[in-house]
PDB file of C-alpha atoms in Angstrom:
ATOM      1  CA  MET A   9       6.757   2.439 -15.871  1.00  0.00           C
ATOM      2  CA  LYS A  10       9.145   4.371 -13.853  1.00  0.00           C
ATOM      3  CA  TRP A  11       6.602   5.254 -11.349  1.00  0.00           C
ATOM      4  CA  HIS A  12       6.352   1.803  -9.598  1.00  0.00           C
ATOM      5  CA  THR A  13       9.926   2.682  -8.429  1.00  0.00           C
ATOM      6  CA  THR A  14       8.309   5.321  -6.591  1.00  0.00           C
ATOM      7  CA  ALA A  15       6.392   2.971  -4.383  1.00  0.00           C
ATOM      8  CA  LEU A  16       9.367   1.505  -2.710  1.00  0.00           C
ATOM      9  CA  ALA A  17       9.941   4.899  -1.064  1.00  0.00           C
ATOM     10  CA  LEU A  18       6.302   4.689   0.384  1.00  0.00           C
ATOM     11  CA  ALA A  19       6.465   1.067   1.359  1.00  0.00           C
ATOM     12  CA  SER A  20       9.674   1.610   3.272  1.00  0.00           C
ATOM     13  CA  SER A  21       8.032   4.632   4.930  1.00  0.00           C
ATOM     14  CA  ILE A  22       5.042   2.786   5.896  1.00  0.00           C
ATOM     15  CA  VAL A  23       5.805  -0.617   5.852  1.00  0.00           C
ATOM     16  CA  LEU A  24       7.606  -2.951   3.798  1.00  0.00           C
ATOM     17  CA  THR A  25       4.854  -4.655   1.721  1.00  0.00           C
ATOM     18  CA  ALA A  26       4.000  -4.949  -1.856  1.00  0.00           C
ATOM     19  CA  CYS A  27       1.486  -1.951  -2.813  1.00  0.00           C
ATOM     20  CA  PHE A  28      -1.370  -1.105  -4.900  1.00  0.00           C
ATOM     21  CA  LEU A  29      -0.446   1.631  -7.722  1.00  0.00           C
ATOM     22  CA  SER A  30      -2.125   3.568 -10.334  1.00  0.00           C
ATOM     23  CA  GLY A  31      -0.617   5.999 -12.785  1.00  0.00           C
ATOM     24  CA  GLU A  32      -3.458   8.546 -12.539  1.00  0.00           C
ATOM     25  CA  ALA A  33      -5.310   9.866  -9.755  1.00  0.00           C
ATOM     26  CA  ARG A  34      -8.572   7.814  -8.928  1.00  0.00           C
ATOM     27  CA  ILE A  35     -10.255   9.862  -6.352  1.00  0.00           C
ATOM     28  CA  GLN A  36     -12.039  12.492  -8.241  1.00  0.00           C
ATOM     29  CA  THR A  37     -13.047  14.903  -4.953  1.00  0.00           C
ATOM     30  CA  GLY A  38     -11.632  14.158  -1.722  1.00  0.00           C
ATOM     31  CA  THR A  39     -13.353  13.889   1.717  1.00  0.00           C
ATOM     32  CA  LEU A  40     -11.678  15.554   4.524  1.00  0.00           C
ATOM     33  CA  LEU A  41     -11.228  13.562   7.819  1.00  0.00           C
ATOM     34  CA  ALA A  42     -11.126  16.448   9.949  1.00  0.00           C
ATOM     35  CA  ASP A  43     -11.729  20.289  10.023  1.00  0.00           C
ATOM     36  CA  GLY A  44      -7.798  20.736  10.438  1.00  0.00           C
ATOM     37  CA  PRO A  45      -4.608  19.015  10.611  1.00  0.00           C
ATOM     38  CA  VAL A  46      -4.958  15.321  11.552  1.00  0.00           C
ATOM     39  CA  ARG A  47      -2.229  12.590  12.634  1.00  0.00           C
ATOM     40  CA  PHE A  48      -1.352   9.674  10.588  1.00  0.00           C
ATOM     41  CA  CYS A  49      -0.346   6.706  12.819  1.00  0.00           C
ATOM     42  CA  THR A  50       1.532   3.574  11.809  1.00  0.00           C
ATOM     43  CA  ASP A  51       3.328   1.213  13.863  1.00  0.00           C
ATOM     44  CA  ASP A  52       6.806   2.697  12.132  1.00  0.00           C
ATOM     45  CA  ASN A  53       9.208   5.148  13.403  1.00  0.00           C
ATOM     46  CA  PRO A  54       8.141   7.967  13.653  1.00  0.00           C
ATOM     47  CA  PRO A  55       4.660   6.326  14.551  1.00  0.00           C
ATOM     48  CA  CYS A  56       2.554   9.420  13.347  1.00  0.00           C
ATOM     49  CA  GLN A  57       2.873  12.128  11.062  1.00  0.00           C
ATOM     50  CA  THR A  58       0.896  15.162  10.643  1.00  0.00           C
ATOM     51  CA  GLY A  59      -1.213  15.745   7.690  1.00  0.00           C
ATOM     52  CA  PHE A  60      -1.820  19.460   7.129  1.00  0.00           C
ATOM     53  CA  ARG A  61      -5.023  20.161   5.288  1.00  0.00           C
ATOM     54  CA  GLU A  62      -4.661  21.197   1.756  1.00  0.00           C
ATOM     55  CA  GLY A  63      -7.633  21.630  -0.739  1.00  0.00           C
ATOM     56  CA  ASP A  64      -9.646  18.703  -0.634  1.00  0.00           C
ATOM     57  CA  GLY A  65      -6.988  16.696   0.873  1.00  0.00           C
ATOM     58  CA  TYR A  66      -3.979  16.695   3.174  1.00  0.00           C
ATOM     59  CA  ILE A  67      -0.115  17.239   2.699  1.00  0.00           C
ATOM     60  CA  ILE A  68       2.487  15.462   4.977  1.00  0.00           C
ATOM     61  CA  TYR A  69       5.904  17.584   4.756  1.00  0.00           C
ATOM     62  CA  SER A  70       8.965  15.304   4.192  1.00  0.00           C
ATOM     63  CA  GLY A  71      11.433  17.841   6.152  1.00  0.00           C
ATOM     64  CA  ASP A  72      14.085  16.548   3.865  1.00  0.00           C
ATOM     65  CA  PRO A  73      14.831  18.622   0.958  1.00  0.00           C
ATOM     66  CA  GLU A  74      15.840  15.396  -0.994  1.00  0.00           C
ATOM     67  CA  GLU A  75      12.181  13.921  -0.433  1.00  0.00           C
ATOM     68  CA  GLU A  76       9.093  15.103  -2.352  1.00  0.00           C
ATOM     69  CA  ASP A  77       6.166  15.927   0.425  1.00  0.00           C
ATOM     70  CA  MET A  78       3.233  13.595   0.326  1.00  0.00           C
ATOM     71  CA  HIS A  79      -0.357  14.580  -0.799  1.00  0.00           C
ATOM     72  CA  LEU A  80      -3.226  12.267   0.255  1.00  0.00           C
ATOM     73  CA  ARG A  81      -6.832  12.072  -0.547  1.00  0.00           C
ATOM     74  CA  PHE A  82      -9.422  10.292   0.825  1.00  0.00           C
ATOM     75  CA  GLU A  83     -12.786   9.020  -0.032  1.00  0.00           C
ATOM     76  CA  VAL A  84     -15.349   6.693   2.156  1.00  0.00           C
ATOM     77  CA  LEU A  85     -14.937   3.110   1.829  1.00  0.00           C
ATOM     78  CA  THR A  86     -17.256   1.688   4.146  1.00  0.00           C
ATOM     79  CA  GLY A  87     -18.506   1.817   7.617  1.00  0.00           C
ATOM     80  CA  SER A  88     -17.521  -0.641  10.352  1.00  0.00           C
ATOM     81  CA  GLY A  89     -18.660  -1.395  13.868  1.00  0.00           C
ATOM     82  CA  VAL A  90     -15.709   0.844  14.993  1.00  0.00           C
ATOM     83  CA  SER A  91     -15.753   3.337  12.595  1.00  0.00           C
ATOM     84  CA  THR A  92     -15.910   4.579   8.796  1.00  0.00           C
ATOM     85  CA  VAL A  93     -12.960   3.080   6.757  1.00  0.00           C
ATOM     86  CA  TYR A  94     -11.610   5.143   4.072  1.00  0.00           C
ATOM     87  CA  VAL A  95      -9.653   4.465   0.952  1.00  0.00           C
ATOM     88  CA  GLY A  96      -7.031   7.020   0.424  1.00  0.00           C
ATOM     89  CA  GLU A  97      -4.409   7.730  -2.533  1.00  0.00           C
ATOM     90  CA  ALA A  98      -0.933   9.081  -1.753  1.00  0.00           C
ATOM     91  CA  GLU A  99       0.670  11.005  -4.870  1.00  0.00           C
ATOM     92  CA  LEU A 100       4.276  10.140  -5.166  1.00  0.00           C
ATOM     93  CA  ARG A 101       6.807  11.588  -7.627  1.00  0.00           C
ATOM     94  CA  GLU A 102       9.958  10.657  -8.939  1.00  0.00           C
ATOM     95  CA  ASP A 103      11.720  13.203 -11.214  1.00  0.00           C
ATOM     96  CA  SER A 104       8.376  14.917 -11.701  1.00  0.00           C
ATOM     97  CA  GLU A 105       6.690  11.712 -12.530  1.00  0.00           C
ATOM     98  CA  PRO A 106       3.428  11.121 -10.726  1.00  0.00           C
ATOM     99  CA  ALA A 107       2.013   7.681  -9.096  1.00  0.00           C
ATOM    100  CA  TRP A 108      -0.364   7.167  -6.617  1.00  0.00           C
ATOM    101  CA  ALA A 109      -0.395   4.383  -3.973  1.00  0.00           C
ATOM    102  CA  TYR A 110      -3.351   3.407  -2.060  1.00  0.00           C
ATOM    103  CA  VAL A 111      -3.807   3.158   1.710  1.00  0.00           C
ATOM    104  CA  LEU A 112      -6.559   2.489   4.276  1.00  0.00           C
ATOM    105  CA  VAL A 113      -7.327   4.777   7.203  1.00  0.00           C
ATOM    106  CA  ARG A 114      -9.811   4.845  10.310  1.00  0.00           C
ATOM    107  CA  ALA A 115      -9.773   7.103  13.199  1.00  0.00           C
ATOM    108  CA  SER A 116      -7.592   5.572  15.765  1.00  0.00           C
ATOM    109  CA  ALA A 117      -8.705   3.911  18.912  1.00  0.00           C
ATOM    110  CA  ASP A 118      -5.552   5.357  20.704  1.00  0.00           C
ATOM    111  CA  PRO A 119      -6.101   8.830  22.380  1.00  0.00           C
ATOM    112  CA  SER A 120      -4.437  11.342  20.896  1.00  0.00           C
ATOM    113  CA  ASP A 121      -2.931  14.703  22.530  1.00  0.00           C
ATOM    114  CA  GLY A 122      -3.382  17.071  19.838  1.00  0.00           C
ATOM    115  CA  PHE A 123      -5.067  16.673  16.548  1.00  0.00           C
ATOM    116  CA  PRO A 124      -7.414  14.264  15.582  1.00  0.00           C
ATOM    117  CA  GLN A 125      -5.733  10.778  14.857  1.00  0.00           C
ATOM    118  CA  PHE A 126      -6.113   8.017  12.130  1.00  0.00           C
ATOM    119  CA  ASP A 127      -4.568   4.626  11.901  1.00  0.00           C
ATOM    120  CA  LEU A 128      -3.216   4.306   8.591  1.00  0.00           C
ATOM    121  CA  ILE A 129      -2.200   0.748   6.763  1.00  0.00           C
ATOM    122  CA  LEU A 130      -0.818   0.310   3.398  1.00  0.00           C
ATOM    123  CA  PRO A 131      -3.120  -2.993   1.852  1.00  0.00           C
ATOM    124  CA  SER A 132      -0.746  -5.785   0.319  1.00  0.00           C
ATOM    125  CA  CYS A 133      -1.131  -6.974  -3.309  1.00  0.00           C
ATOM    126  CA  ASN A 134       0.386 -10.194  -1.917  1.00  0.00           C
ATOM    127  CA  ASP A 135      -2.797 -10.935   0.032  1.00  0.00           C
ATOM    128  CA  ARG A 136      -4.530 -12.659  -2.942  1.00  0.00           C
ATOM    129  CA  ASP A 137      -3.196 -14.340  -5.772  1.00  0.00           C
ATOM    130  CA  ASP A 138      -3.183 -13.024  -9.374  1.00  0.00           C
ATOM    131  CA  ALA A 139      -5.945 -14.542 -10.805  1.00  0.00           C
ATOM    132  CA  ALA A 140      -8.256 -13.180  -7.982  1.00  0.00           C
ATOM    133  CA  HIS A 141      -6.776  -9.807  -8.535  1.00  0.00           C
ATOM    134  CA  SER A 142      -7.653 -10.014 -12.370  1.00  0.00           C
ATOM    135  CA  ALA A 143     -11.227 -10.413 -11.543  1.00  0.00           C
ATOM    136  CA  TYR A 144     -10.897  -6.615  -9.961  1.00  0.00           C
ATOM    137  CA  GLY A 145      -8.951  -5.422 -12.710  1.00  0.00           C
ATOM    138  CA  ILE A 146      -5.494  -5.402 -10.663  1.00  0.00           C
ATOM    139  CA  ILE A 147      -2.585  -6.311 -12.669  1.00  0.00           C
ATOM    140  CA  ARG A 148       0.636  -7.415 -10.713  1.00  0.00           C
ATOM    141  CA  SER A 149       3.299  -5.189 -12.251  1.00  0.00           C
ATOM    142  CA  ASP A 150       6.537  -6.897 -10.016  1.00  0.00           C
ATOM    143  CA  ALA A 151       7.262  -8.434  -6.929  1.00  0.00           C
ATOM    144  CA  TYR A 152       6.514  -5.033  -5.124  1.00  0.00           C
ATOM    145  CA  THR A 153       3.517  -3.666  -7.012  1.00  0.00           C
ATOM    146  CA  CYS A 154       0.168  -4.212  -8.228  1.00  0.00           C
ATOM    147  CA  GLU A 155      -1.531  -1.544 -10.587  1.00  0.00           C
ATOM    148  CA  VAL A 156      -4.898  -0.874 -10.106  1.00  0.00           C
ATOM    149  CA  ARG A 157      -6.768  -0.189 -13.422  1.00  0.00           C
ATOM    150  CA  ASP A 158     -10.399  -0.102 -12.349  1.00  0.00           C
ATOM    151  CA  PHE A 159     -11.089   1.762  -9.173  1.00  0.00           C
ATOM    152  CA  ALA A 160     -14.662   0.758  -8.411  1.00  0.00           C
ATOM    153  CA  ALA A 161     -13.485  -2.680  -8.839  1.00  0.00           C
ATOM    154  CA  PHE A 162     -10.406  -2.328  -6.628  1.00  0.00           C
ATOM    155  CA  ARG A 163     -12.968  -0.672  -3.786  1.00  0.00           C
ATOM    156  CA  THR A 164     -14.932  -3.818  -3.956  1.00  0.00           C
ATOM    157  CA  TYR A 165     -11.661  -5.788  -3.518  1.00  0.00           C
ATOM    158  CA  LEU A 166     -10.742  -3.847  -0.361  1.00  0.00           C
ATOM    159  CA  ILE A 167     -14.185  -4.650   1.003  1.00  0.00           C
ATOM    160  CA  GLU A 168     -14.118  -8.179   0.159  1.00  0.00           C
ATOM    161  CA  THR A 169     -10.810  -8.742   1.294  1.00  0.00           C
ATOM    162  CA  TYR A 170     -10.371  -6.668   4.553  1.00  0.00           C
ATOM    163  CA  SER A 171     -13.974  -6.000   5.948  1.00  0.00           C
ATOM    164  CA  ASP A 172     -13.968  -8.863   8.429  1.00  0.00           C
ATOM    165  CA  ARG A 173     -10.938  -7.180   9.886  1.00  0.00           C
ATOM    166  CA  PHE A 174     -11.605  -3.583   9.991  1.00  0.00           C
ATOM    167  CA  SER A 175     -12.791  -4.043  13.684  1.00  0.00           C
ATOM    168  CA  ASP A 176      -9.622  -5.567  14.834  1.00  0.00           C
ATOM    169  CA  PRO A 177      -6.796  -3.428  16.284  1.00  0.00           C
ATOM    170  CA  ALA A 178      -4.306  -5.827  15.546  1.00  0.00           C
ATOM    171  CA  PHE A 179      -5.180  -5.311  11.757  1.00  0.00           C
ATOM    172  CA  TRP A 180      -4.496  -1.614  11.814  1.00  0.00           C
ATOM    173  CA  ARG A 181      -1.413  -2.167  14.312  1.00  0.00           C
ATOM    174  CA  GLU A 182       0.226  -5.382  12.199  1.00  0.00           C
ATOM    175  CA  GLY A 183      -0.780  -4.275   8.932  1.00  0.00           C
ATOM    176  CA  ALA A 184      -3.000  -5.845   6.220  1.00  0.00           C
ATOM    177  CA  ALA A 185      -0.492  -8.634   5.480  1.00  0.00           C
ATOM    178  CA  ASN A 186      -1.245 -10.133   8.625  1.00  0.00           C
TER     179      ASN A 186
END
C-alpha cells in the first residue's frame, strides 16, 4: 500500500521508529485537549509545534509548501496517576492518498509559557512480536509500519503494553521504544 511510505515522514519528524498506521480514520469524534491552540512536544528539533483547533481536532501547519499540514484528532485512552492519556491519529497525505498514524499524548509536566503543552510520542510496533500483534488485529506491513485493523483491540494493546509507564516522565521524553 502506498500510504505506508507516508509513515516515514511522520516517523522522521517525531522520532525514528516503526509506527502504527491505518488506511482509514478510526477515531469517529475527536476530543479537544483545550479550548484553543496547544503545543505538542517531543525531544525532536524543534521540540514543540503548535496545533491550532480545527473542528474536533487540531492542525499543525508545516510552513513548507512542499509538505502537507498535519491534522490530529484524539480520544481518551485511559487515566493515569499523572494525567489522562489520549490516543490520537495524525492524518498524513501523499499525492492526496490519506493514511492515519497513531500517537499517544498527555498534558506535559513541564511548564509552558503560552498555550497548554502536551507530550507526544509515537508508539513503536517493534515493542512486541508479530504473534502478540495478531491477537490485537495488528499486522506488520514492513520493517517500519504495522497496520491497525481493529481499533478497539489496538486501544487494549496500547493500555496493556504501555500503561505501567504512563506515569514515568522518561517514557514521554525518550519515547515508547525505551
